GROMACS .gro file of C-alpha atoms in nm:
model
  228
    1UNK     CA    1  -3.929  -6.345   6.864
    2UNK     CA    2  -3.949  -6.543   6.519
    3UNK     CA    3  -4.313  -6.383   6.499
    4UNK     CA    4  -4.182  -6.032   6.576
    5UNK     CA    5  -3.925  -6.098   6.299
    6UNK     CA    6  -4.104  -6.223   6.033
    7UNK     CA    7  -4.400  -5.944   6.097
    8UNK     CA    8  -4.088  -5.653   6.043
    9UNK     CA    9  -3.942  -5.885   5.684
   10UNK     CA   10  -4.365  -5.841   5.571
   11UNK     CA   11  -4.379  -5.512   5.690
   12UNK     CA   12  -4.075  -5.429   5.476
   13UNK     CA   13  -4.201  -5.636   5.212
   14UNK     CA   14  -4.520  -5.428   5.193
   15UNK     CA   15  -4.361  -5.106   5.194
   16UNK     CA   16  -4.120  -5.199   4.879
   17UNK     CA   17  -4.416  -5.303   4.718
   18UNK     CA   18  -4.594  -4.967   4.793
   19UNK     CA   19  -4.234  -4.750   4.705
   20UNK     CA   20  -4.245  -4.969   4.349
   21UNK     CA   21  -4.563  -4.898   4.254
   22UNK     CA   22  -4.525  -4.565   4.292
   23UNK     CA   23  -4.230  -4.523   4.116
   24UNK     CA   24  -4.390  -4.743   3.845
   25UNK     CA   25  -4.730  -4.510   3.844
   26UNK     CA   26  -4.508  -4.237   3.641
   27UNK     CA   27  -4.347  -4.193   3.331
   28UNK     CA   28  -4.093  -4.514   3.307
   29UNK     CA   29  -3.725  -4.481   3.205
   30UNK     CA   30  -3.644  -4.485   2.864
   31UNK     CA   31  -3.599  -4.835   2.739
   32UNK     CA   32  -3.293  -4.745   2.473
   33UNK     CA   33  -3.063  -4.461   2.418
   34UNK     CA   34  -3.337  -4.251   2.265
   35UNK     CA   35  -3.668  -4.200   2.105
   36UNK     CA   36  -3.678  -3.871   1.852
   37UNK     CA   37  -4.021  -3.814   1.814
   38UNK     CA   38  -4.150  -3.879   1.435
   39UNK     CA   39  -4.360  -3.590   1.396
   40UNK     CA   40  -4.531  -3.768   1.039
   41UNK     CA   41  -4.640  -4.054   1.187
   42UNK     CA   42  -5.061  -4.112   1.210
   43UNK     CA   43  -5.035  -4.334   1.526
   44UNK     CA   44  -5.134  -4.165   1.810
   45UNK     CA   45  -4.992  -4.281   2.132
   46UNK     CA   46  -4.940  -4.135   2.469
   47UNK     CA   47  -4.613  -3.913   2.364
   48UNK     CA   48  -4.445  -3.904   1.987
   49UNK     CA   49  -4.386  -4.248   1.811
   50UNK     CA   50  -3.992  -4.329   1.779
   51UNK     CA   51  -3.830  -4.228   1.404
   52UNK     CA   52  -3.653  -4.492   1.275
   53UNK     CA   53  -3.236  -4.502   1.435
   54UNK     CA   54  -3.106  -4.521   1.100
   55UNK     CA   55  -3.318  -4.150   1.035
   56UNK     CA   56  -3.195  -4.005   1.308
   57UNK     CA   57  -2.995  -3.720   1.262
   58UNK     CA   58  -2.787  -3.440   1.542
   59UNK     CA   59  -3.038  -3.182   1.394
   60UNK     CA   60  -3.316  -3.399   1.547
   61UNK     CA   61  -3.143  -3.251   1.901
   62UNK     CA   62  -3.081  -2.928   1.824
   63UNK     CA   63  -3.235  -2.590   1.842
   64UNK     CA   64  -3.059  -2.221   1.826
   65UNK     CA   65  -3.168  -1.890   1.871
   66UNK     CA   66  -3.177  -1.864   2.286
   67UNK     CA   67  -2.934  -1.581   2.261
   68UNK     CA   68  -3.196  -1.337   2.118
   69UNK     CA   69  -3.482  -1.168   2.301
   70UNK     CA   70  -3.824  -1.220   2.253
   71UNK     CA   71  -4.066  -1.007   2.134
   72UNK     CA   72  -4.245  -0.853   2.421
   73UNK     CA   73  -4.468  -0.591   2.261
   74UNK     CA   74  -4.778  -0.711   2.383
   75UNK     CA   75  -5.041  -0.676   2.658
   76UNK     CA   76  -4.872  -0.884   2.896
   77UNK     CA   77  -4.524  -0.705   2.797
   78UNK     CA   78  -4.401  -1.049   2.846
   79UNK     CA   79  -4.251  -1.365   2.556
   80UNK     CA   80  -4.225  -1.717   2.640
   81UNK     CA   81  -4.028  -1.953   2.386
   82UNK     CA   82  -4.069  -2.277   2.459
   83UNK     CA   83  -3.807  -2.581   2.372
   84UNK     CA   84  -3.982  -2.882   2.422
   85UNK     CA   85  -4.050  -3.172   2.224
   86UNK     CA   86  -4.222  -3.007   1.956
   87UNK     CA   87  -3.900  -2.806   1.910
   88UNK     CA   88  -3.674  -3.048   1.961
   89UNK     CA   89  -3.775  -3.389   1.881
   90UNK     CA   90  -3.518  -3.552   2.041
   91UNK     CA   91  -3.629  -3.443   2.355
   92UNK     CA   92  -3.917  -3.766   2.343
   93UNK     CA   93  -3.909  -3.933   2.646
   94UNK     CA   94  -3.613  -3.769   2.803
   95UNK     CA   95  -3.838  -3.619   3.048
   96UNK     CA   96  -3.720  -3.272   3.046
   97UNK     CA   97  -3.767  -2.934   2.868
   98UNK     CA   98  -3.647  -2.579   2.911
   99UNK     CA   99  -3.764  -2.209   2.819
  100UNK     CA  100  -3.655  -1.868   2.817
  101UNK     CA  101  -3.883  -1.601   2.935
  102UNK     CA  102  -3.832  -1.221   2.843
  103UNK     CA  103  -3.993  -0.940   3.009
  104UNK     CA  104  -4.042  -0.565   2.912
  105UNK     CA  105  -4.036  -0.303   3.224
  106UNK     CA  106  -4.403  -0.402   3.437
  107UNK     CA  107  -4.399  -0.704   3.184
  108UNK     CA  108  -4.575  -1.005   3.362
  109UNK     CA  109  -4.609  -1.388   3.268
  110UNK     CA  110  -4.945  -1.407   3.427
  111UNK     CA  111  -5.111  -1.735   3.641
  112UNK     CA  112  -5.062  -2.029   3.479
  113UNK     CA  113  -4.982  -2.404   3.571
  114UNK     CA  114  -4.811  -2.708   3.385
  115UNK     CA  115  -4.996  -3.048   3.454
  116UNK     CA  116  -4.737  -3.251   3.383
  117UNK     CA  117  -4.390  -3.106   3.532
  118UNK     CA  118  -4.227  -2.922   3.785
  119UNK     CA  119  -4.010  -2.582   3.651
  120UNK     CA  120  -3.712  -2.457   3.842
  121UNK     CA  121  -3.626  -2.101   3.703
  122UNK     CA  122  -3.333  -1.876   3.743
  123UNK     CA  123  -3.291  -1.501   3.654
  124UNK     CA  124  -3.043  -1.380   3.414
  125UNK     CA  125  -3.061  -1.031   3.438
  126UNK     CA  126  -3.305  -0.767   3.623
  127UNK     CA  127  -3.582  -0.827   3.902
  128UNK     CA  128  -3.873  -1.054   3.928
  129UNK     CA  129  -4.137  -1.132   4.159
  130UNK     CA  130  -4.272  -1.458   4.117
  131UNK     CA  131  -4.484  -1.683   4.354
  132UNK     CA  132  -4.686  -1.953   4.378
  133UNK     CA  133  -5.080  -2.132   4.536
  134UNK     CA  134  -5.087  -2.418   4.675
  135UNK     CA  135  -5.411  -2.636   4.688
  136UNK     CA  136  -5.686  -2.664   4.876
  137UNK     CA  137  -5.531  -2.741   5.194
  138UNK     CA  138  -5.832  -2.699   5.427
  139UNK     CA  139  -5.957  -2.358   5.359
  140UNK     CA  140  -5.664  -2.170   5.264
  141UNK     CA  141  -5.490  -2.144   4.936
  142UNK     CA  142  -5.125  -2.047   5.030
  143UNK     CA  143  -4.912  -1.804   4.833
  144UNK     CA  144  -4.521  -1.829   4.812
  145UNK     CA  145  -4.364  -1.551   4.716
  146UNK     CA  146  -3.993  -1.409   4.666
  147UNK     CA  147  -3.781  -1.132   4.516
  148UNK     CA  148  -3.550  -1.307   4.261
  149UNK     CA  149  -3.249  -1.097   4.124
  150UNK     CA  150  -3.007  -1.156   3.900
  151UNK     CA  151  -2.867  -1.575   3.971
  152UNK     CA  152  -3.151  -1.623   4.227
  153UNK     CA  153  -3.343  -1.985   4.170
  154UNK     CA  154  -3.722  -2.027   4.214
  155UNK     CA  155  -3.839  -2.386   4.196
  156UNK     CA  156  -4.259  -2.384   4.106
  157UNK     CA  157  -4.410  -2.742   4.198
  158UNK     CA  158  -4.619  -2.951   3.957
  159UNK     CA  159  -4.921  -2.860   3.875
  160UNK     CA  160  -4.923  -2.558   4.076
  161UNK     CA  161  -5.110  -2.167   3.988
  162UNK     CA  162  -4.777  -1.988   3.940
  163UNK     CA  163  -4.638  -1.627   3.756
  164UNK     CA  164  -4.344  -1.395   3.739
  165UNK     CA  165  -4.375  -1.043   3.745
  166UNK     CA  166  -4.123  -0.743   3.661
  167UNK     CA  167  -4.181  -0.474   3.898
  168UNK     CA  168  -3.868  -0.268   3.787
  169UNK     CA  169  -3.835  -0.044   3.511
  170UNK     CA  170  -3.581  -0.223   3.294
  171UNK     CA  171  -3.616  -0.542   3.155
  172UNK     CA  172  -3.572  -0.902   3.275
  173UNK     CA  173  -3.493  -1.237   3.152
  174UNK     CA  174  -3.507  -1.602   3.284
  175UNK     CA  175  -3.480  -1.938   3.166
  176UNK     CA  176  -3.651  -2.209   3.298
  177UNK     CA  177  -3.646  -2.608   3.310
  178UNK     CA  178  -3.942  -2.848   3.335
  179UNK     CA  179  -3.921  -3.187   3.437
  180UNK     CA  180  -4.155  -3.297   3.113
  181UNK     CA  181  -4.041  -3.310   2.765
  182UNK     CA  182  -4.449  -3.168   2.722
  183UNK     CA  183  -4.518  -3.002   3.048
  184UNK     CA  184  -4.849  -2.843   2.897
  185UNK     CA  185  -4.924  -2.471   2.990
  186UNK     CA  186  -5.320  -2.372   3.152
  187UNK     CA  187  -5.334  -2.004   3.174
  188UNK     CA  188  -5.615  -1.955   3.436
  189UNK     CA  189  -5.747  -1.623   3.274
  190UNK     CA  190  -5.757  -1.759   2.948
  191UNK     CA  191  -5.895  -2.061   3.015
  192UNK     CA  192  -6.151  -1.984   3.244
  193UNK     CA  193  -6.255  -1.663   3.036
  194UNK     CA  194  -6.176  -1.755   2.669
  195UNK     CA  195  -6.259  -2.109   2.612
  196UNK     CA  196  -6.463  -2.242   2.330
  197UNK     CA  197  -6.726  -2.254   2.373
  198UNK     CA  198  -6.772  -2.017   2.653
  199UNK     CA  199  -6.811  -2.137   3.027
  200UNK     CA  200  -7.181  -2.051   3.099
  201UNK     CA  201  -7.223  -1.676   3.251
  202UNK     CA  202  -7.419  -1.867   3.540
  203UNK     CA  203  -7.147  -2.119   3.630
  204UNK     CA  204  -6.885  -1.778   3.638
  205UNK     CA  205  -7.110  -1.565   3.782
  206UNK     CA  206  -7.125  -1.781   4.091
  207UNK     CA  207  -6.787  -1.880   4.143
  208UNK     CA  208  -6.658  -1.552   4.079
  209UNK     CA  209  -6.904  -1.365   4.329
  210UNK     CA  210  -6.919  -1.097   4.022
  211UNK     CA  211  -7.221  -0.973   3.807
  212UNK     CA  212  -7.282  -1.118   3.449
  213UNK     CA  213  -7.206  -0.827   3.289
  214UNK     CA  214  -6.822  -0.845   3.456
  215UNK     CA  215  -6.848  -1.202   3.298
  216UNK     CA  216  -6.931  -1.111   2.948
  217UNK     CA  217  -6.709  -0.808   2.919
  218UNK     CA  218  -6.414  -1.024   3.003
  219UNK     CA  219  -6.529  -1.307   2.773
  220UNK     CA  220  -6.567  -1.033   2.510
  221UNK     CA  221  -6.241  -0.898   2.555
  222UNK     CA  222  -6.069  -1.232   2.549
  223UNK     CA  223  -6.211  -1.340   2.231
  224UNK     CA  224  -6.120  -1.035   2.066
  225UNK     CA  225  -5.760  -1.076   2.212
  226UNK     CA  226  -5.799  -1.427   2.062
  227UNK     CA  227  -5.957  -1.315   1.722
  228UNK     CA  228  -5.709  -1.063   1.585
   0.00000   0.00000   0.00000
């Protein structure tokens, strides 16, 4: 019975150990009240380098201008503004970020991911459809999708190829919040068809099933897009 008993206390042990590590494998808490990021420093280190306390000032956590809509003239008929740590440098280590997201009639805020956070969005006014692809689980790449009106919450997990999309005719807002204070935006099209330098037409070619010529229009057209 002692054996049994000290074999559960290990097994427990173990499993604390394993929960710890874990926890200690991402970002760690913040060690004082804040950090504001000093955005003249030269030292480069994994995040913003802490101003001095006794430069600190409220402006260093404060932004304005939420209240006004973006400018969604565009292709994409869409405008992200971002408040994250670049915006508000008192954001630095806090973990946490936000955006608003305006979209013209048929506007769309296409595939994209954030490596480092997962976003939780809610619609303020209009329609959206919005969804989102798992990994490669097996096979299959799943897609979750929903019909979000006006107060509905979507919640897009790390990491994950994700987009919002106004079907309706009039136009839609949302604001979103990312568990990062620099959750880092990949928009697939862009990056597969408008890096620099270009992704080889042979490499695209194949995983895209397409002809080169498909390939280099798109390239074209994205570093035009890019150019102007």
């Amino acid at each position: 019975m002692t054996a049994k008993i000290l074999l559960v206390i290990a097994a427990l042990f173990a499993l604390q150990l394993a929960t710890s590590r874990v926890v200690w494998a991402s970002d760690p808490s913040p060690l004082q009240d804040f950090c504001v990021a000093d955005n003249s420093s030269k030292v480069f280190v994994n995040g913003f380098v802490c101003k001095s306390m006794d430069d600190v000032k409220a402006e260093d956590f404060f932004t304005y201008g939420l209240d006004k809509p973006g400018n969604t003239i565009n292709k994409l008929g869409s405008n992200v503004r971002a408040v994250n740590v670049n915006t508000i440098p008192g954001l630095n280590t806090l973990g946490i970020s936000m955006a608003r997201i305006d979209f013209a009639p048929r506007g769309l805020n296409p595939p994209h991911t954030h490596p480092r956070a997962t976003e939780i969005l809610t619609v303020l006014e209009g329609e959206l459809y919005v969804g989102f692809v798992t990994s490669n689980i097996g096979q299959t790449n799943r897609l979750f999708t929903k019909i979000l009106k006006k107060g509905d919450v979507f919640v897009f997990p790390q990491g994950l190829v994700h987009f919002q999309f106004n079907r309706g005719h009039t136009r839609a807002t949302a604001i979103a919040a990312l568990s990062s204070q620099n959750p880092g935006t990949i928009t697939i099209a862009n990056a597969v068809f408008g890096s620099k330098p270009s992704i080889s037409d042979e490499v695209l070619t194949k995983a895209f099933q397409v002809d080169w010529k498909i390939v280099d229009r798109l390239q074209a057209q994205f570093w035009m897009d890019n150019n102007n």
